[in-house]
XYZ file of C-alpha atoms in Angstrom:
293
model
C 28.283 -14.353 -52.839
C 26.411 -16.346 -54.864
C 24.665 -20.122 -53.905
C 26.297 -22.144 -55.778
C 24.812 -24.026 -58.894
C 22.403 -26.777 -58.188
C 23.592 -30.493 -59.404
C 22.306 -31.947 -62.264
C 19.097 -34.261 -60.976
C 19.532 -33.735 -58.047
C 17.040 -36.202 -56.332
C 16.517 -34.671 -53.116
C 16.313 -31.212 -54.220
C 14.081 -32.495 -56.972
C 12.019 -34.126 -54.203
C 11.943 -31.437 -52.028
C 10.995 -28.180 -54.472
C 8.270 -30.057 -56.814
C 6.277 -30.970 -53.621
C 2.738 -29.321 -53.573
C 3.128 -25.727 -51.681
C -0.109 -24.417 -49.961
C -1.497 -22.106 -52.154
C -3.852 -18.943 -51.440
C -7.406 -19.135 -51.580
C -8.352 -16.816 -54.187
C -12.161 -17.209 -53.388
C -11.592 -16.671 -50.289
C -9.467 -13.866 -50.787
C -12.240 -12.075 -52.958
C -15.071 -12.969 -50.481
C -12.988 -11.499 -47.940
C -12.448 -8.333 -49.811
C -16.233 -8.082 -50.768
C -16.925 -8.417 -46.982
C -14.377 -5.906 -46.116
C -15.963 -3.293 -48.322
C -19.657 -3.996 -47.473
C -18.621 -3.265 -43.640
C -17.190 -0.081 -44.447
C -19.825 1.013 -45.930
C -22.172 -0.037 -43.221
C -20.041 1.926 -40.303
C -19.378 4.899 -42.603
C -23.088 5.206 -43.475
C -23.942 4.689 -39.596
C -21.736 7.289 -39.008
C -23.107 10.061 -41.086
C -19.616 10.088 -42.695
C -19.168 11.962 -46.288
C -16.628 9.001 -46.664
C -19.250 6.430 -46.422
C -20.520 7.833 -49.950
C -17.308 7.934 -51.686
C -16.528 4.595 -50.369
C -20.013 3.804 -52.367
C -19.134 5.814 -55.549
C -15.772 4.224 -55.603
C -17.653 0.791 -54.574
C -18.290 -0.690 -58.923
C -14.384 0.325 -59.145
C -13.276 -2.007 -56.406
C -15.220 -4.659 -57.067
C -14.133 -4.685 -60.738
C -10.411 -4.575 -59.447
C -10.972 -7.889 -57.166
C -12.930 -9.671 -60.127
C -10.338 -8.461 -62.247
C -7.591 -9.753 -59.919
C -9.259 -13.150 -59.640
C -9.979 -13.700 -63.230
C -6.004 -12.405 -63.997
C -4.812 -15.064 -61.097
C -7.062 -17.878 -62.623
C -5.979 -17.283 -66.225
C -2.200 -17.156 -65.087
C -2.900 -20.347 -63.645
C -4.708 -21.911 -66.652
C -1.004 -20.793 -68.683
C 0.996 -21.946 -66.664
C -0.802 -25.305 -66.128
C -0.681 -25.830 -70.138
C 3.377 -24.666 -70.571
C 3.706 -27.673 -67.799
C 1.862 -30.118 -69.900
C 3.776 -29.085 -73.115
C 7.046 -29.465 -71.120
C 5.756 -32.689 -69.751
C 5.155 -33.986 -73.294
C 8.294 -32.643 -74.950
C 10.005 -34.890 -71.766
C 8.014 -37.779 -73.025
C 9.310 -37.168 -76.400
C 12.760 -36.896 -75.912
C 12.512 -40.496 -73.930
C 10.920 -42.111 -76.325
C 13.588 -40.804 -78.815
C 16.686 -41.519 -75.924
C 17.475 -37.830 -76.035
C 18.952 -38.314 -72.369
C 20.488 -35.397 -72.039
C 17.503 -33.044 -73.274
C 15.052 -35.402 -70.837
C 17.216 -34.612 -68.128
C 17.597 -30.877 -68.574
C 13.474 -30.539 -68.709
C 12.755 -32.536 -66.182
C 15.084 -30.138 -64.220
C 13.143 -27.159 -65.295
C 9.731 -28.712 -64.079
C 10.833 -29.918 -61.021
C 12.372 -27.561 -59.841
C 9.418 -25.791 -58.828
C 5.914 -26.793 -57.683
C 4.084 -28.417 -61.014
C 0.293 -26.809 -60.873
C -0.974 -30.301 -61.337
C -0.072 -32.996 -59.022
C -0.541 -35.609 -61.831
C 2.241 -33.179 -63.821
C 4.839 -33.798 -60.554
C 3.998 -37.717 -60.988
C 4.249 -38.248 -64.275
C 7.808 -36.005 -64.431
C 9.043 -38.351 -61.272
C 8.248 -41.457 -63.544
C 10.454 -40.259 -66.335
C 12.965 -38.728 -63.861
C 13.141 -42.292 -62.638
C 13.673 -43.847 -66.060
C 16.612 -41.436 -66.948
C 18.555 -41.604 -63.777
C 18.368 -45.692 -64.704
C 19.860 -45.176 -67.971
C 22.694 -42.572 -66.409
C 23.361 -45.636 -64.160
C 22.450 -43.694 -61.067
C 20.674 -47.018 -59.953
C 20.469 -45.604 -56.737
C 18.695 -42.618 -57.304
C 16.398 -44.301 -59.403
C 15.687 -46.612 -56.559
C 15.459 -43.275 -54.464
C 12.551 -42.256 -56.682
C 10.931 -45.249 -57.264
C 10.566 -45.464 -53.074
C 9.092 -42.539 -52.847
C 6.350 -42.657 -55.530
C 5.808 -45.959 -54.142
C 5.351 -44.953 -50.329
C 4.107 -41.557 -50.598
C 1.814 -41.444 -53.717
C -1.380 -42.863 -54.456
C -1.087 -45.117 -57.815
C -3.449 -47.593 -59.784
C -2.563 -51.233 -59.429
C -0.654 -50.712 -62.961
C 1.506 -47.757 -62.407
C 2.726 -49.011 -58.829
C 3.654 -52.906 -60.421
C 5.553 -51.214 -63.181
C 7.503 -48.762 -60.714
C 7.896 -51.694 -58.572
C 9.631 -53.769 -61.478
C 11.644 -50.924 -62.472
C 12.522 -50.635 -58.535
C 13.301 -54.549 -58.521
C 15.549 -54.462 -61.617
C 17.319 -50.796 -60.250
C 18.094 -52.835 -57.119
C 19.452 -55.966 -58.599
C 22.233 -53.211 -60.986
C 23.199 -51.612 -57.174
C 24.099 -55.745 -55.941
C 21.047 -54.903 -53.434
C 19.997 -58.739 -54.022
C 18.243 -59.431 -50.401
C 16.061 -56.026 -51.265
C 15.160 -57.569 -54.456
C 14.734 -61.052 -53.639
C 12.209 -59.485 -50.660
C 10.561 -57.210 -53.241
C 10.100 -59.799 -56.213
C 8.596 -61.659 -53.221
C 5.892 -58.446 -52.871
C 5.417 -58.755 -56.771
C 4.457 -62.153 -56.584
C 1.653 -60.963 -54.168
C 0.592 -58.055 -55.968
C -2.003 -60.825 -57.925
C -1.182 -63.195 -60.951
C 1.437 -61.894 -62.957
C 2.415 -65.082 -64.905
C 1.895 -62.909 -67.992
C 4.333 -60.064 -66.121
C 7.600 -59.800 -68.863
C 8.622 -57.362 -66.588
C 9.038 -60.216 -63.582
C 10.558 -63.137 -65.706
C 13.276 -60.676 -66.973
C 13.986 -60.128 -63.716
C 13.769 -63.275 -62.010
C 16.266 -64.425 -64.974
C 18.636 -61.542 -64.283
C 18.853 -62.583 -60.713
C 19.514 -66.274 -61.457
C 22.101 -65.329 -64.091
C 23.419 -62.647 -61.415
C 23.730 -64.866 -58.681
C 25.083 -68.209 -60.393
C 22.033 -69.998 -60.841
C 22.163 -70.821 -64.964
C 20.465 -73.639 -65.192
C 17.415 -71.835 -63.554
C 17.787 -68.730 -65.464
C 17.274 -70.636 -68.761
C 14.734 -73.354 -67.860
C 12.617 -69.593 -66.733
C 13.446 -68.388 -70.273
C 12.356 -71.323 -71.417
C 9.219 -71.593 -69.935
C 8.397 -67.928 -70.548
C 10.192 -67.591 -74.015
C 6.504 -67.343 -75.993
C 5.096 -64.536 -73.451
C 8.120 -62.303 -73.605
C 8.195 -62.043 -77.436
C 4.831 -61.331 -77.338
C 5.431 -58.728 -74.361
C 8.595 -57.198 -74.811
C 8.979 -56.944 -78.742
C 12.765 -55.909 -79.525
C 13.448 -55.688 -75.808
C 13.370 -59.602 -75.871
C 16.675 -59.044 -76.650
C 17.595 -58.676 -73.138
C 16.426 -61.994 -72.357
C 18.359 -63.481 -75.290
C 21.641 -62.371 -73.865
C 20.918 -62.804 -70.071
C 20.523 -66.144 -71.456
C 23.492 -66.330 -73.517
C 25.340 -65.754 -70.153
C 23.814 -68.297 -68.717
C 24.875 -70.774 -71.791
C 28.041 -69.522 -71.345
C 28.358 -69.814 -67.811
C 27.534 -73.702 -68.137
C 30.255 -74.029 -70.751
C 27.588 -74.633 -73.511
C 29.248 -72.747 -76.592
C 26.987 -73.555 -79.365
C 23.800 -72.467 -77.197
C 25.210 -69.435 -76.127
C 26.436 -68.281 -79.101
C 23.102 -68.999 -80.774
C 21.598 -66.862 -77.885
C 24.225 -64.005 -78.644
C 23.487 -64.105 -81.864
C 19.670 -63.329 -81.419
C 19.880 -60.564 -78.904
C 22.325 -58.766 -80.945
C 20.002 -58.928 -83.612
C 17.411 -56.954 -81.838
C 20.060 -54.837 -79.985
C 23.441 -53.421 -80.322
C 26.030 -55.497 -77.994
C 27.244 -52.381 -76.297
C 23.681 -51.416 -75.366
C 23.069 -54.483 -73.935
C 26.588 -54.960 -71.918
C 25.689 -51.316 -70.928
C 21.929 -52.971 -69.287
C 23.641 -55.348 -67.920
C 27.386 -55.475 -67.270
C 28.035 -58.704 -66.178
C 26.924 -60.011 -69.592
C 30.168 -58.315 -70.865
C 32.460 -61.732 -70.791
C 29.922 -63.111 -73.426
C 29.891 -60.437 -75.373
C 34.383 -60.299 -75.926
C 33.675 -64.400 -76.526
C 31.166 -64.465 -79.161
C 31.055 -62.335 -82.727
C 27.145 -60.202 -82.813
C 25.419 -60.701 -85.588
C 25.770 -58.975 -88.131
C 24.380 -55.518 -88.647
C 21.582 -54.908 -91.842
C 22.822 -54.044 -95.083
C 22.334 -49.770 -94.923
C 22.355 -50.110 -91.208
């Protein structure tokens, strides 16, 4: 009977087969083979044995079939190690071009197996991490995002940036003491008043938990850095804000706010980022798209 089919992304299987297996020491293995030989000969030759000198005759044979082996195993490796990479980048690709689906189904065919490179097995976690958040599967993503940050050894970069994705994944799941306590450890990680990665957050929590007012006196005060930060994704902030607006019964403010993120965004993207901005969205009209849009 056959197992039956493995889920798609599954996290813990993911997890589980794309950790590092011990892998034979082929040095060690030839060494040990070189030995092996050279103390046959020596007995067989102490010995007065005729098979002591075929064991010599067939001696430039064997050795050619261990460097042989080695330099076969090595260049297997050195393949194998470049298809990763290519896979790796082709996953990379189809993020950057939202090809979800195709992301997904790679990043199932590299992790389901030991990458050669630990930096591979990284680097496809990271982008396993950023699809699962776009399936919704907040909790996975969080899932991920724990265990990079507990288990692997990151620059100061990489772990803030997985720690704001972690922040933002646990905010979507209602997790709010988990991501009051870890925008608290974000704070500490060193000065990020520059971070457009916190302030989103920090206004997505206000406008999440009923605090308005504070979520747009943050926008405020932050409005110049996350232009300059977040490009088109300042669009986020425009309609976190426009909530916010609209939760204080300001009309003209929030539908000036609408109107700016949906100028940078599609509404149903956005109400699909963040679903609770989804009662502003049925009250005020998005702008308009391009002409030949």
């Amino acid at each position: 009977m056959s197992a039956p089919p493995t889920p798609f992304l599954d996290v813990p299987t993911l997890l589980e087969r794309s950790s590092e297996r011990p892998r034979a020491p082929l040095v060690g293995y030839f060494v040990a083979g070189m030995l092996l030989v050279i103390l046959l000969m020596g007995y067989f030759s102490a010995t007065g044995s005729t098979v002591g000198e075929s064991v010599s005759a067939l001696l430039p044979l064997i050795v050619l079939l261990l460097v042989g082996g080695a330099a076969a195993s090595s260049f297997s490796n050195v393949r194998r190690h470049r298809a990763e990479q290519r896979q790796l980048e082709a996953i990379e690709e189809f993020v950057q071009l939202r090809n979800w689906p195709a992301a997904g189904m790679a990043l199932d065919g590299l992790l389901l197996a030991p990458p050669r490179s630990a930096g591979i097995r990284v680097q496809g976690l990271i982008y396993l991490a950023s699809v699962l958040a776009r399936y919704g599967r907040y909790e996975d993503a969080i899932s991920v995002h724990s265990y990079l940050l507990e288990h692997v050894p990151l620059d100061p970069g990489t772990h803030y940036g997985l720690g704001v994705g972690r922040t933002m994944a646990m905010l979507h799941e209602d997790h709010l003491f988990d991501a009051d306590r870890a925008i608290g450890e974000l704070r500490r990680l060193g000065d990020r008043e520059d971070s457009a990665g916190l302030a989103l957050i920090e206004i997505y929590r206000d406008v999440k938990t009923g605090h308005p007012a504070e979520a747009i006196a943050l926008f405020e005060q932050r409005s110049a850095m996350l232009r300059d930060k977040l490009g088109h994704r300042v669009g986020d902030a425009y309609a976190l804000v426009a909530r916010a607006y609209d939760q204080m019964g300001n009309d003209e403010q929030a539908r000036l706010a609408w109107r700016r993120a949906t100028l940078l965004a599609p509404a149903i993207e956005l109400t699909r980022r963040y679903p609770n901005v989804a009662p502003t969205a049925a009250k005020y009209e998005p702008a308009p798209a391009p002409q030949g849009m």
